[in-house]
XYZ file of N, CA, C and O in Angstrom:
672
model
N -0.801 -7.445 -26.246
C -0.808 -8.301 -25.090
C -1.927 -7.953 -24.128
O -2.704 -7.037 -24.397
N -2.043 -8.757 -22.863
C -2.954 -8.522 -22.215
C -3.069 -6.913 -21.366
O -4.088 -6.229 -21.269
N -1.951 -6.655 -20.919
C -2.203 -4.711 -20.549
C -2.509 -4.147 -21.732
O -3.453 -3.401 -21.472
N -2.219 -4.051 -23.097
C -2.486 -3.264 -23.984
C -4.186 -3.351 -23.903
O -4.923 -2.366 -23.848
N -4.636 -4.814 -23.910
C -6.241 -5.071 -23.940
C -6.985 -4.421 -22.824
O -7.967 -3.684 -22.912
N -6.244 -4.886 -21.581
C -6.960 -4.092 -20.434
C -6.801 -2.261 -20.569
O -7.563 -1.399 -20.132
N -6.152 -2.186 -20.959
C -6.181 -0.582 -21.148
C -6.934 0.068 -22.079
O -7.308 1.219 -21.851
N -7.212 -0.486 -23.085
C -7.579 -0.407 -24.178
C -9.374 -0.407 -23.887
O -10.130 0.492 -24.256
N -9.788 -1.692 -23.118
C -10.967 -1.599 -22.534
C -11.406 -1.098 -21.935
O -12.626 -0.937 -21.959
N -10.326 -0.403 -20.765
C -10.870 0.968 -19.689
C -10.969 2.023 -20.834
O -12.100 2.508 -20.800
N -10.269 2.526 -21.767
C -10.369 3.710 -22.799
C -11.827 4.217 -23.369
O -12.519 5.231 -23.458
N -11.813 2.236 -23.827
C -13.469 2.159 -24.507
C -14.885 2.157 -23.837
O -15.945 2.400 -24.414
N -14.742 1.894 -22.745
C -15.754 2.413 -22.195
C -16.368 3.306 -21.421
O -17.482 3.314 -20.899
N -14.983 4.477 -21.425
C -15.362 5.536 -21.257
C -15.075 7.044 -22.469
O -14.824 8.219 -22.200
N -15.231 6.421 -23.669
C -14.808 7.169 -24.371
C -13.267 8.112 -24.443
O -13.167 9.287 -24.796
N -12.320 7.327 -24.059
C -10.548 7.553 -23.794
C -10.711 8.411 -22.694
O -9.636 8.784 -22.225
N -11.699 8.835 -22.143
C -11.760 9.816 -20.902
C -10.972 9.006 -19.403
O -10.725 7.801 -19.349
N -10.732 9.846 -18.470
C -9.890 9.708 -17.370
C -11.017 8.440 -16.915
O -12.204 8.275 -17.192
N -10.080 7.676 -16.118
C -10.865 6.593 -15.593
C -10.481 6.923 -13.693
O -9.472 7.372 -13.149
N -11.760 6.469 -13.157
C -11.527 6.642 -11.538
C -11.297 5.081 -11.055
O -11.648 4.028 -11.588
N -10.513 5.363 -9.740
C -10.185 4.082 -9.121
C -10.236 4.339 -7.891
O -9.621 5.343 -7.531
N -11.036 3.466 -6.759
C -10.321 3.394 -5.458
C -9.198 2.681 -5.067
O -8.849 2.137 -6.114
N -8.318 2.307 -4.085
C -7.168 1.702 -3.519
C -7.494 1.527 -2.061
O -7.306 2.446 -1.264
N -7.936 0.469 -1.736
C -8.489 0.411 -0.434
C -7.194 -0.620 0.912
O -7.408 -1.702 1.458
N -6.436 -0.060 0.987
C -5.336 -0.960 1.865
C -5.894 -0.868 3.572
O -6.352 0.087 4.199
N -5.682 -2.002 3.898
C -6.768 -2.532 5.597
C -5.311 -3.342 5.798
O -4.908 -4.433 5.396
N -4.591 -2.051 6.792
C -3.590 -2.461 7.125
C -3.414 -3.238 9.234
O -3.375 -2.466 10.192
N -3.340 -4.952 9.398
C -3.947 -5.345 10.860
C -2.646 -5.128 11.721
O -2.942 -4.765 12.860
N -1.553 -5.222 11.547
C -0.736 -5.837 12.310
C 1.107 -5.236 11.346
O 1.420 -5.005 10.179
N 1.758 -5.220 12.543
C 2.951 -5.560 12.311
C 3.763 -6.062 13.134
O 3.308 -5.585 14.173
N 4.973 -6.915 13.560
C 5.629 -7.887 13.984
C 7.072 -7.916 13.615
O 7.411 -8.088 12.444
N 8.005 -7.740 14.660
C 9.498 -8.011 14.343
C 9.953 -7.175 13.717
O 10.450 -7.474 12.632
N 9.953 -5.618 14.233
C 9.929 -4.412 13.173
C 11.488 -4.183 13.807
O 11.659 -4.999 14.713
N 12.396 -3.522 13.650
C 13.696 -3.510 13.860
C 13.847 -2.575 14.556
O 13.322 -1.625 13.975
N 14.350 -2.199 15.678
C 13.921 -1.003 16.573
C 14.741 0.040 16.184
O 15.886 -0.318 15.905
N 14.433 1.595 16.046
C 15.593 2.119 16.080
C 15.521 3.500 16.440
O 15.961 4.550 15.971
N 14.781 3.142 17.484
C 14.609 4.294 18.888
C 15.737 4.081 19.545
O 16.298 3.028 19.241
N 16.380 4.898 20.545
C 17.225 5.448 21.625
C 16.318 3.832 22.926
O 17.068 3.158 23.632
N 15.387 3.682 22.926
C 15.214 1.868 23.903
C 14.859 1.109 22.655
O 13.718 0.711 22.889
N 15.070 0.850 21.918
C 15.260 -0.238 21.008
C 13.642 -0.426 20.006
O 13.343 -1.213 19.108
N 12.996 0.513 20.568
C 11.807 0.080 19.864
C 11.781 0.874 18.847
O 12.835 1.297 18.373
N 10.089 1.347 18.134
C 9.628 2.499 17.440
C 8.516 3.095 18.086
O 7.808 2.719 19.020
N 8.523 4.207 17.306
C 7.854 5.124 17.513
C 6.956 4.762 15.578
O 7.254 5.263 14.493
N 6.126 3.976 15.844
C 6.200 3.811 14.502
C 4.216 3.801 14.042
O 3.155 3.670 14.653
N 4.725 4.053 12.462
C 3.761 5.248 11.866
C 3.528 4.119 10.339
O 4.378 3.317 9.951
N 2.482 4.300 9.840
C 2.378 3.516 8.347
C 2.442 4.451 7.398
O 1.736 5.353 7.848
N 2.901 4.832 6.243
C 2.501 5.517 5.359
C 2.124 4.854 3.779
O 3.001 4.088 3.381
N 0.926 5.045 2.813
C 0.570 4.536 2.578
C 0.293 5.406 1.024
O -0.421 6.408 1.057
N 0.891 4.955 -0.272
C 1.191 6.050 -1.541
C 1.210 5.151 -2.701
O 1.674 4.012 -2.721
N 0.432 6.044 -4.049
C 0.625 5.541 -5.437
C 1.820 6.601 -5.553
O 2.186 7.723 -5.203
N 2.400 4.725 -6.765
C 4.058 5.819 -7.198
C 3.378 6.251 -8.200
O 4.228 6.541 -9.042
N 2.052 6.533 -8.741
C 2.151 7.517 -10.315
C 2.356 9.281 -9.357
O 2.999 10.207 -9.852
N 1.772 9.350 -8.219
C 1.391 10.294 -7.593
C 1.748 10.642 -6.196
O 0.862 11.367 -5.743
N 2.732 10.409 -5.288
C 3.147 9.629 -3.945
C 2.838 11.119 -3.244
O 2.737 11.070 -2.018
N 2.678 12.420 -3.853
C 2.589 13.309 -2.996
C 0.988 13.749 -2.594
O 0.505 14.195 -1.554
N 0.457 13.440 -3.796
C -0.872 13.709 -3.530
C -1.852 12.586 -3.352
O -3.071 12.752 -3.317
N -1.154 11.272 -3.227
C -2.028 9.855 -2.771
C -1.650 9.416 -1.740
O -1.840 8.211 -1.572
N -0.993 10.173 -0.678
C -0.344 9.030 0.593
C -1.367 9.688 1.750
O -1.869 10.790 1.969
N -1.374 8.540 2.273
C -2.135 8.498 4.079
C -1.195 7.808 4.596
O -0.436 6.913 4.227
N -1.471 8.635 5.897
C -1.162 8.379 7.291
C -1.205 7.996 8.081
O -2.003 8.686 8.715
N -0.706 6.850 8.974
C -1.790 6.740 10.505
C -1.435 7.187 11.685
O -0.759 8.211 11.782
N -1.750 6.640 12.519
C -1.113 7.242 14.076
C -0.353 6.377 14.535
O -0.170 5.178 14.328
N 0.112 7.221 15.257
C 1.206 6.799 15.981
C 1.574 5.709 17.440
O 1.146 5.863 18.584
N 2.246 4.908 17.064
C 2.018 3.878 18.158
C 3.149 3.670 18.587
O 3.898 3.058 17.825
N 3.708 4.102 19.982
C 4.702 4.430 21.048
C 5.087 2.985 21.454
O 4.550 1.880 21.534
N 6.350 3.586 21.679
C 7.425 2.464 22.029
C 7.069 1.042 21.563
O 7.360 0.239 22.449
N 6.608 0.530 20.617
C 6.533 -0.524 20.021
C 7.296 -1.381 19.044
O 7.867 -0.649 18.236
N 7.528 -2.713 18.808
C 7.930 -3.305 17.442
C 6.619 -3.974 17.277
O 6.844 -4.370 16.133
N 5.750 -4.292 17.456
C 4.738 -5.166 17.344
C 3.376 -4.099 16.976
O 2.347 -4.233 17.638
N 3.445 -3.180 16.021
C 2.098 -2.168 16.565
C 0.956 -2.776 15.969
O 1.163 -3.258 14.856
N -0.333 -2.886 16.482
C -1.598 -3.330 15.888
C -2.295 -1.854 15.409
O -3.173 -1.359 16.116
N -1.890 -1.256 14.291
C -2.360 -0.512 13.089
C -4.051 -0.485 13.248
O -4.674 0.489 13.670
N -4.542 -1.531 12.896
C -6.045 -1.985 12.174
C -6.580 -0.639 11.860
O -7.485 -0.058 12.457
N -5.813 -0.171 10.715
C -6.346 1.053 9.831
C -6.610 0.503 8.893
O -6.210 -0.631 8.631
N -7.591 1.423 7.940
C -7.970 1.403 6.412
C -7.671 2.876 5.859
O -8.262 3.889 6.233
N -6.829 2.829 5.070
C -6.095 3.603 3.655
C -7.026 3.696 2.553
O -6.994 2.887 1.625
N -7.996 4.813 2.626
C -8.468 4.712 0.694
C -7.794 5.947 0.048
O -7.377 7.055 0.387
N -7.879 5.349 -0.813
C -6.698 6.523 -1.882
C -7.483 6.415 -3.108
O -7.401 5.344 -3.709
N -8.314 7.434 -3.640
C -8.791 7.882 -5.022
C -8.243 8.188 -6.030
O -8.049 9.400 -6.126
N -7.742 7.311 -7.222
C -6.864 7.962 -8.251
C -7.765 7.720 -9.057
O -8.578 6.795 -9.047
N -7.522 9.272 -10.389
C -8.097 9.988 -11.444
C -6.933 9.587 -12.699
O -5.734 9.775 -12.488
N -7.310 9.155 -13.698
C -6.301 9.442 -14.579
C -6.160 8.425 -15.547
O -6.899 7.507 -15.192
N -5.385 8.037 -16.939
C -5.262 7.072 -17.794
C -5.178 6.059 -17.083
O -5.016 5.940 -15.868
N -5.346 4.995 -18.250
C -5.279 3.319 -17.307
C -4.001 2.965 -17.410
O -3.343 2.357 -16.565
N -3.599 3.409 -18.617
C -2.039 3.073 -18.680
C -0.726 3.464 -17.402
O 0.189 2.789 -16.931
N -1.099 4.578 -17.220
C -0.499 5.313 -15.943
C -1.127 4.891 -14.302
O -0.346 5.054 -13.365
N -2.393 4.411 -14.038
C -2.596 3.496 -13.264
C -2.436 2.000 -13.113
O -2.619 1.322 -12.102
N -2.114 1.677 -14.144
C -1.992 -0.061 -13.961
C -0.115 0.072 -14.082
O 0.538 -0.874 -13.642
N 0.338 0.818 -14.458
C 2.001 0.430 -14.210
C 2.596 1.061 -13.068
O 3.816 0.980 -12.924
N 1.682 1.859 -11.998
C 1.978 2.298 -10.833
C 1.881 0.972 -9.933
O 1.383 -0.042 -10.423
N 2.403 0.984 -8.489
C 3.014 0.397 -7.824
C 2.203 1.184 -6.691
O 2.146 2.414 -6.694
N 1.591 0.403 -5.738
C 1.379 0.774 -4.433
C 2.817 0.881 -3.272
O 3.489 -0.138 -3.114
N 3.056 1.706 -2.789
C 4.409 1.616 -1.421
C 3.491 2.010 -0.066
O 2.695 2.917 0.173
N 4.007 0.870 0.694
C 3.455 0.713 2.169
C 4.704 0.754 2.966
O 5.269 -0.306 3.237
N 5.172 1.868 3.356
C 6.325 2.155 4.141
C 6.010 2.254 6.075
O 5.198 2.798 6.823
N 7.062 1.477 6.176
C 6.202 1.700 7.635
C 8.146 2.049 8.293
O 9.227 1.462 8.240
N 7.451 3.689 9.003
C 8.567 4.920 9.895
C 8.486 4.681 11.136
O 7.686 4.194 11.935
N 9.910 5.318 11.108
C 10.212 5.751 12.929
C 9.972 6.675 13.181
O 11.028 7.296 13.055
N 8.960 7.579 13.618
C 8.410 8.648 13.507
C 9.380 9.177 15.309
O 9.422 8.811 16.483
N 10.164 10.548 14.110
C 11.298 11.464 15.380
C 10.310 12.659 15.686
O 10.959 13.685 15.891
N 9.536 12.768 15.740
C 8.653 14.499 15.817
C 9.322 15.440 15.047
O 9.024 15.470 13.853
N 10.213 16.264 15.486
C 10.718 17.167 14.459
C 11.561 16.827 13.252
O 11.547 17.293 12.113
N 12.097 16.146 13.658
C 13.357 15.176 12.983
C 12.867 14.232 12.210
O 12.070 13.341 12.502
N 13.590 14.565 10.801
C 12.807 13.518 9.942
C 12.814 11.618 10.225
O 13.687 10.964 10.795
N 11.805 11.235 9.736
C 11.839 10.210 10.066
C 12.551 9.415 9.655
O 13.462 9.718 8.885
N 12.300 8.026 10.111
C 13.672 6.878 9.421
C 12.621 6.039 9.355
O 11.608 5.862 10.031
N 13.311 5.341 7.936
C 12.619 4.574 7.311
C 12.551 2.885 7.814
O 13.420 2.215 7.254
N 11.788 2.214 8.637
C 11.790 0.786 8.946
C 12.283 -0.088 8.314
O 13.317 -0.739 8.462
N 10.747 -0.094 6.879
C 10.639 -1.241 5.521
C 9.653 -0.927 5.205
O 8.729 -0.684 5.981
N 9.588 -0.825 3.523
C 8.454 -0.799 2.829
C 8.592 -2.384 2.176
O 9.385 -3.320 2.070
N 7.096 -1.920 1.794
C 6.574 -3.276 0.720
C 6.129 -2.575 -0.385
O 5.629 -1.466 -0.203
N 6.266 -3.229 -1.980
C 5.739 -2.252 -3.042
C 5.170 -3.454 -3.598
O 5.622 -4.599 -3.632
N 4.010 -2.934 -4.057
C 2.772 -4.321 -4.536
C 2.185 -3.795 -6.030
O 1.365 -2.880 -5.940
N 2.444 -4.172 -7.129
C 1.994 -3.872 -8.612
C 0.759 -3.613 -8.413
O 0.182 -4.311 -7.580
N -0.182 -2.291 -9.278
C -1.047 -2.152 -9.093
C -2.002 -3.251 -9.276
O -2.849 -3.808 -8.579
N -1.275 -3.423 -11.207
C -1.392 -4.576 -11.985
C -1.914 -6.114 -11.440
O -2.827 -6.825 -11.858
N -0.792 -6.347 -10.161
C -1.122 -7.551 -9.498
C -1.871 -7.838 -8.689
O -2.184 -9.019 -8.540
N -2.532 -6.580 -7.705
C -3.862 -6.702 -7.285
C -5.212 -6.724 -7.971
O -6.243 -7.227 -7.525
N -5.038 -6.085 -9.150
C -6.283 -6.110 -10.053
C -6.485 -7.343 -10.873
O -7.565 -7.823 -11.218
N -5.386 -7.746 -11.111
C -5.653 -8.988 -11.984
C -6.129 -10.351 -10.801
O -6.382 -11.484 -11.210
N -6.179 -9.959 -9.319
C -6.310 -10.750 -8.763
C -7.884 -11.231 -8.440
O -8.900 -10.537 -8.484
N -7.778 -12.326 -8.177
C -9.338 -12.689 -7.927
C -9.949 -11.157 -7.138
O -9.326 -10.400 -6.394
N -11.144 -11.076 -7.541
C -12.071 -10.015 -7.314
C -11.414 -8.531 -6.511
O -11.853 -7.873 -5.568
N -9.877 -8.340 -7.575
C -9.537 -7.300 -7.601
C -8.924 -7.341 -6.041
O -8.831 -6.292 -5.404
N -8.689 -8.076 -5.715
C -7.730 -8.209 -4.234
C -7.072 -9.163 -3.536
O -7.354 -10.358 -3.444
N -6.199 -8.578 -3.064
C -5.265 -9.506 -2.369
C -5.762 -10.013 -1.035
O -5.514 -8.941 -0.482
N -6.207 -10.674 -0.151
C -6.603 -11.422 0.885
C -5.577 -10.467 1.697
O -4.671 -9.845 1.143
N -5.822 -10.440 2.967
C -5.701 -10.430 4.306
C -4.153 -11.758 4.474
O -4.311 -12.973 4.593
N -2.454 -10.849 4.419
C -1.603 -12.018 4.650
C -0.556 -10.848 4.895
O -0.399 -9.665 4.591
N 0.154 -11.986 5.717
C 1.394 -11.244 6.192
C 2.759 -10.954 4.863
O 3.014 -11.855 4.063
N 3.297 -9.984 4.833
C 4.407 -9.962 3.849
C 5.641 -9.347 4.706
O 5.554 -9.010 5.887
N 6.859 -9.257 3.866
C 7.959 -8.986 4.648
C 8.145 -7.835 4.190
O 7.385 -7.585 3.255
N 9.163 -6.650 4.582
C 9.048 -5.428 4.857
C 10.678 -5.270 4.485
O 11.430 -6.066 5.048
N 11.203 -4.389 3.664
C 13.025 -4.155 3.712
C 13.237 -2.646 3.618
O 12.373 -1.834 3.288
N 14.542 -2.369 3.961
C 15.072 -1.253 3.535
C 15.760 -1.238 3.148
O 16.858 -1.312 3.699
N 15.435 -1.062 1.141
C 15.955 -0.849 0.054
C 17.101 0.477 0.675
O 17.706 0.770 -0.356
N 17.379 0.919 1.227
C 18.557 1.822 1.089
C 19.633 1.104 2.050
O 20.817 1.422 2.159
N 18.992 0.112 2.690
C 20.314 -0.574 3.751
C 21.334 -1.084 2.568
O 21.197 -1.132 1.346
N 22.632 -1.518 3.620
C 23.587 -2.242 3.125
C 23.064 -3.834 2.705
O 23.700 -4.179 1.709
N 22.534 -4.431 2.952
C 21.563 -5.509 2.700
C 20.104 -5.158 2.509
O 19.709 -4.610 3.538
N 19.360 -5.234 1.805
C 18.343 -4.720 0.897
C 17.128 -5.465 1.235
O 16.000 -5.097 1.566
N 18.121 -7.578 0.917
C 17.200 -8.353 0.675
C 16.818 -8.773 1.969
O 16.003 -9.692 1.883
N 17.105 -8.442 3.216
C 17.260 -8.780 4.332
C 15.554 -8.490 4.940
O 15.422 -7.305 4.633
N 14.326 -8.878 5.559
C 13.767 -8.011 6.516
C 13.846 -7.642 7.252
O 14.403 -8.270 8.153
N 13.280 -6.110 7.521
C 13.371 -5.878 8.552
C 11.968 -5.801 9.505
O 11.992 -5.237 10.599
N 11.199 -6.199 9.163
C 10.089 -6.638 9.735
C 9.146 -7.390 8.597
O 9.517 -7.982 7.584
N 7.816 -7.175 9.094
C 6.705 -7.896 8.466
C 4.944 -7.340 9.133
O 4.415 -7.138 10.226
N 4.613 -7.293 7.829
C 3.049 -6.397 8.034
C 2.373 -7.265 7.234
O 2.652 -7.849 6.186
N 0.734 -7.195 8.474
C -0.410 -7.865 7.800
C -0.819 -7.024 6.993
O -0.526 -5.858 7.258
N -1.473 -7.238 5.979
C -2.376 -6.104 4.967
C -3.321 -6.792 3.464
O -2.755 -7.450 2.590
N -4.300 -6.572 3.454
C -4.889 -6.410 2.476
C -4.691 -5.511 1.473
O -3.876 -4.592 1.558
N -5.794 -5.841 -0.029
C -5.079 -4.633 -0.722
C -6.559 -4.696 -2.287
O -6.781 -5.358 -3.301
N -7.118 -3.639 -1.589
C -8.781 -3.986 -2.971
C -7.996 -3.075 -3.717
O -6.967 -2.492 -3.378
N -8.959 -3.012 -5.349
C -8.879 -1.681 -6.104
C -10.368 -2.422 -6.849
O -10.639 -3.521 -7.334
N -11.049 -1.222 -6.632
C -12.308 -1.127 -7.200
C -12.418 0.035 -8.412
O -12.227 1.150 -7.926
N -12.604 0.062 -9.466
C -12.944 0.915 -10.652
C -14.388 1.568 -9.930
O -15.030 0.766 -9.252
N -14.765 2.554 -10.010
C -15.518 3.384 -9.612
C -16.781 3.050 -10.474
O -17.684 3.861 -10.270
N -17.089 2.070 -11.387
C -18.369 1.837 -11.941
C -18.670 0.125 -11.790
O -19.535 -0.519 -12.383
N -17.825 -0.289 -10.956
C -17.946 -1.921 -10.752
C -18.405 -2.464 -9.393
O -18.091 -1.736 -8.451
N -19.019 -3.483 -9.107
C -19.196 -3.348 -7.464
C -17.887 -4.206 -6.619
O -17.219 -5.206 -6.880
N -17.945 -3.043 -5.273
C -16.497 -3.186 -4.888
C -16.369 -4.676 -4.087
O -17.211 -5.278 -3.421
N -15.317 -4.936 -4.341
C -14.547 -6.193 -2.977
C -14.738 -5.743 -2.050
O -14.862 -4.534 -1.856
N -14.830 -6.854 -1.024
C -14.977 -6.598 0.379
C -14.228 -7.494 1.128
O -14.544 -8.646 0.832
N -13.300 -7.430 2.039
C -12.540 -8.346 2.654
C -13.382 -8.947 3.948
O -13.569 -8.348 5.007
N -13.792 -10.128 3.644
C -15.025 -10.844 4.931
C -14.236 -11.510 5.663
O -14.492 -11.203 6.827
N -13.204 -12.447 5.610
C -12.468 -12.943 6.332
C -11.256 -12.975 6.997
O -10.397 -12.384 6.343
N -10.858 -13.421 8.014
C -9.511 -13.036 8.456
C -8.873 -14.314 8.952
O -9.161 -14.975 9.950
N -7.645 -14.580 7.745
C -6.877 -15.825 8.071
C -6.583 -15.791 9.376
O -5.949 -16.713 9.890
C-alpha cells in the first residue's frame, strides 16, 4: 500500500539509513480554554511532543497569566532522527496546561494530528486553522474544552522546506 511505498522510498534513498525530519508547529492563538485556576482562568502553557519520543521531542512555551484567551504566537521545531516507519505512524500531541508552579500541572486539551496526515498534505502542511482541544481523561472526552490556532510543516531534511505565508 501507499505507507509501505512511502517508507520504502525514504529507505531507498538513503541506503535503509536513519532518515532526518523537522516538525515545525507555529502555534497563534487560543480561545474558550476552560478555566481552572482558583479566578476561573489559566495560568496557561503549550506543550508541544512526538509520540514515537514525547520525552526527548517536547517544547515549551511561556507562560501567560490569568488568561482563557492566550495569544501564544510561538514556533515549536522538533528534530526527529530515525526509521520512516516509526516516524510516519507517530502522532504529533499539542497539549495546552494549567501551569501550578510547584504542583503538577492540569491538563486543559490536547489535539493529536497524524504525522502521516500532515505530510501527505499539500506541501507537507497543514495551513494556519483553528481546531478544538479535549480532555481525553474527562468524564466526557468528546466535549471541548477549548480551541487553538496552529499550523503544522514537516520538512525531510534534504527537500526544500514549507513556509506558512498566509494568515486566514
Amino acid at each position: 500500500g501507499g505507507f509501505d511505498e512511502l517508507c520504502s522510498e525514504f529507505r531507498a534513498r538513503r541506503d535503509g539509513m536513519d532518515c532526518a525530519w523537522n516538525v515545525i508547529v507555529s502555534i497563534a492563538e487560543a480561545r474558550g480554554l476552560r478555566g481552572l485556576g482558583a479566578h476561573g482562568l489559566n495560568e496557561a502553557r503549550v506543550k508541544v511532543s512526538l509520540s514515537s519520543d514525547p520525552e526527548l521531542t517536547c517544547e515549551y512555551s511561556s507562560i501567560h497569566t490569568k488568561t482563557c484567551t492566550p495569544l501564544f504566537d510561538e514556533v515549536f521545531k522538533i528534530s526527529y532522527q530515525g526509521q520512516p516507519g516509526t516516524f510516519f505512524q507517530s502522532y504529533l500531541t499539542v497539549e495546552v496546561i494549567h501551569d501550578r508552579g510547584i504542583l503538577p500541572a492540569k491538563l486543559v486539551g490536547l489535539l493529536q494530528i497524524g504525522v502521516i496526515d500532515v505530510y501527505l498534505s499539500k506541501n507537507h502542511m497543514l495551513p494556519m486553522q483553528w481546531f478544538p482541544i479535549v480532555d481525553v481523561y474527562s468524564d466526557e472526552p468528546a466535549i471541548p474544552t477549548g480551541y487553538i490556532r496552529l499550523n503544522a510543516i514537516i520538512n525531510a531534511m534534504d527537500e526544500p522546506g514549507a513556509v506558512q505565508n498566509d494568515t486566514p
